[in-house]
PDB file of C-alpha atoms in Angstrom:
ATOM      1  CA  MET A   1       9.362  -2.215  24.867  1.00 90.00           C
ATOM      2  CA  THR A   2       7.430  -1.390  21.589  1.00 94.00           C
ATOM      3  CA  GLU A   3       8.149  -2.003  17.485  1.00 95.00           C
ATOM      4  CA  THR A   4       7.120   0.069  14.834  1.00 96.00           C
ATOM      5  CA  ARG A   5       7.218  -1.494  10.830  1.00 97.00           C
ATOM      6  CA  PHE A   6       7.829   0.889   7.979  1.00 97.00           C
ATOM      7  CA  ASP A   7       7.324   0.021   4.454  1.00 97.00           C
ATOM      8  CA  VAL A   8      11.004   1.133   2.628  1.00 97.00           C
ATOM      9  CA  GLY A   9      11.861   0.961  -0.659  1.00 95.00           C
ATOM     10  CA  MET A  10      14.898  -0.485  -0.087  1.00 96.00           C
ATOM     11  CA  THR A  11      16.945  -1.892  -2.994  1.00 94.00           C
ATOM     12  CA  CYS A  12      19.877  -2.810  -1.443  1.00 95.00           C
ATOM     13  CA  GLU A  13      21.628  -3.629   1.134  1.00 95.00           C
ATOM     14  CA  GLY A  14      23.713  -0.463   0.905  1.00 95.00           C
ATOM     15  CA  CYS A  15      19.531   0.789   1.629  1.00 95.00           C
ATOM     16  CA  ALA A  16      19.326  -1.228   4.263  1.00 96.00           C
ATOM     17  CA  ASN A  17      22.846  -0.035   5.626  1.00 96.00           C
ATOM     18  CA  ALA A  18      21.878   3.671   5.674  1.00 96.00           C
ATOM     19  CA  VAL A  19      18.105   3.164   6.635  1.00 97.00           C
ATOM     20  CA  LYS A  20      20.067   1.224  10.057  1.00 97.00           C
ATOM     21  CA  ARG A  21      22.643   4.177  10.253  1.00 97.00           C
ATOM     22  CA  ILE A  22      19.443   6.820  10.129  1.00 97.00           C
ATOM     23  CA  LEU A  23      17.593   5.444  12.581  1.00 97.00           C
ATOM     24  CA  GLY A  24      20.680   4.040  15.203  1.00 96.00           C
ATOM     25  CA  LYS A  25      20.969   7.243  15.622  1.00 95.00           C
ATOM     26  CA  VAL A  26      17.397   8.245  16.865  1.00 96.00           C
ATOM     27  CA  GLU A  27      17.662   8.094  20.838  1.00 94.00           C
ATOM     28  CA  GLY A  28      16.251   4.991  22.115  1.00 95.00           C
ATOM     29  CA  VAL A  29      15.912   2.660  19.209  1.00 97.00           C
ATOM     30  CA  THR A  30      17.582  -0.759  20.501  1.00 97.00           C
ATOM     31  CA  ASP A  31      16.939  -3.076  17.609  1.00 97.00           C
ATOM     32  CA  ILE A  32      16.696  -2.503  13.591  1.00 98.00           C
ATOM     33  CA  LYS A  33      15.594  -5.456  11.327  1.00 98.00           C
ATOM     34  CA  THR A  34      15.582  -4.541   7.368  1.00 98.00           C
ATOM     35  CA  ASN A  35      13.887  -6.892   4.775  1.00 97.00           C
ATOM     36  CA  VAL A  36      15.282  -6.024   1.846  1.00 97.00           C
ATOM     37  CA  GLU A  37      13.448  -8.318  -0.213  1.00 96.00           C
ATOM     38  CA  ALA A  38       9.678  -7.714   1.708  1.00 97.00           C
ATOM     39  CA  LYS A  39      11.194  -3.670   1.853  1.00 96.00           C
ATOM     40  CA  THR A  40      10.154  -3.800   5.842  1.00 97.00           C
ATOM     41  CA  VAL A  41      11.964  -2.227   8.654  1.00 98.00           C
ATOM     42  CA  VAL A  42      11.030  -3.229  12.072  1.00 97.00           C
ATOM     43  CA  VAL A  43      12.177  -0.912  14.472  1.00 97.00           C
ATOM     44  CA  THR A  44      12.485  -1.826  18.838  1.00 97.00           C
ATOM     45  CA  HIS A  45      12.578   1.316  20.844  1.00 96.00           C
ATOM     46  CA  GLY A  46      11.488   2.594  23.611  1.00 93.00           C
ATOM     47  CA  ASP A  47       8.254   5.008  25.028  1.00 89.00           C
ATOM     48  CA  VAL A  48       9.989   8.176  24.366  1.00 89.00           C
ATOM     49  CA  THR A  49      11.129   7.599  20.653  1.00 92.00           C
ATOM     50  CA  SER A  50       7.732   8.273  18.583  1.00 93.00           C
ATOM     51  CA  SER A  51       7.284   7.237  15.032  1.00 94.00           C
ATOM     52  CA  ALA A  52       6.708  10.584  14.074  1.00 95.00           C
ATOM     53  CA  LEU A  53      10.514  11.128  14.945  1.00 95.00           C
ATOM     54  CA  MET A  54      11.658   8.278  13.190  1.00 97.00           C
ATOM     55  CA  LEU A  55       9.652   8.781  10.022  1.00 96.00           C
ATOM     56  CA  GLU A  56      10.838  12.245   9.868  1.00 96.00           C
ATOM     57  CA  LYS A  57      14.126  11.094   9.689  1.00 96.00           C
ATOM     58  CA  LEU A  58      13.404   8.525   6.595  1.00 96.00           C
ATOM     59  CA  GLU A  59      11.550  11.027   4.950  1.00 96.00           C
ATOM     60  CA  LYS A  60      14.635  13.266   4.593  1.00 95.00           C
ATOM     61  CA  TRP A  61      16.899   9.805   3.934  1.00 94.00           C
ATOM     62  CA  SER A  62      13.809   9.426   0.834  1.00 95.00           C
ATOM     63  CA  LYS A  63      14.062  12.770  -0.642  1.00 94.00           C
ATOM     64  CA  ALA A  64      18.095  12.462  -1.017  1.00 93.00           C
ATOM     65  CA  SER A  65      17.505   8.662  -2.514  1.00 92.00           C
ATOM     66  CA  GLY A  66      14.220   8.672  -4.218  1.00 93.00           C
ATOM     67  CA  LYS A  67      12.984   5.300  -2.361  1.00 94.00           C
ATOM     68  CA  SER A  68       9.524   5.298  -1.075  1.00 95.00           C
ATOM     69  CA  VAL A  69       8.791   5.339   3.012  1.00 96.00           C
ATOM     70  CA  ALA A  70       5.857   4.693   4.788  1.00 96.00           C
ATOM     71  CA  LEU A  71       4.871   3.771   8.786  1.00 95.00           C
ATOM     72  CA  ALA A  72       3.048   0.609   8.231  1.00 93.00           C
ATOM     73  CA  SER A  73       2.317  -0.100  12.238  1.00 61.00           C
TER      74      SER A  73
END
């Protein structure tokens, strides 16, 4: 399993739940940990899941919500 970290401009649990819902639909994702205070998301996933695909999904949400999204690691 691989861990990928994103910096996401979440401001509330509603944002965190939206991120979890979006990333939970990506094939190969096994765990999603959100931290609203630190504005971070850590995704555990298999090798078939690319960080670029997850970032693309989050960027789509970012455009709709106005929240920032960046790949941290």
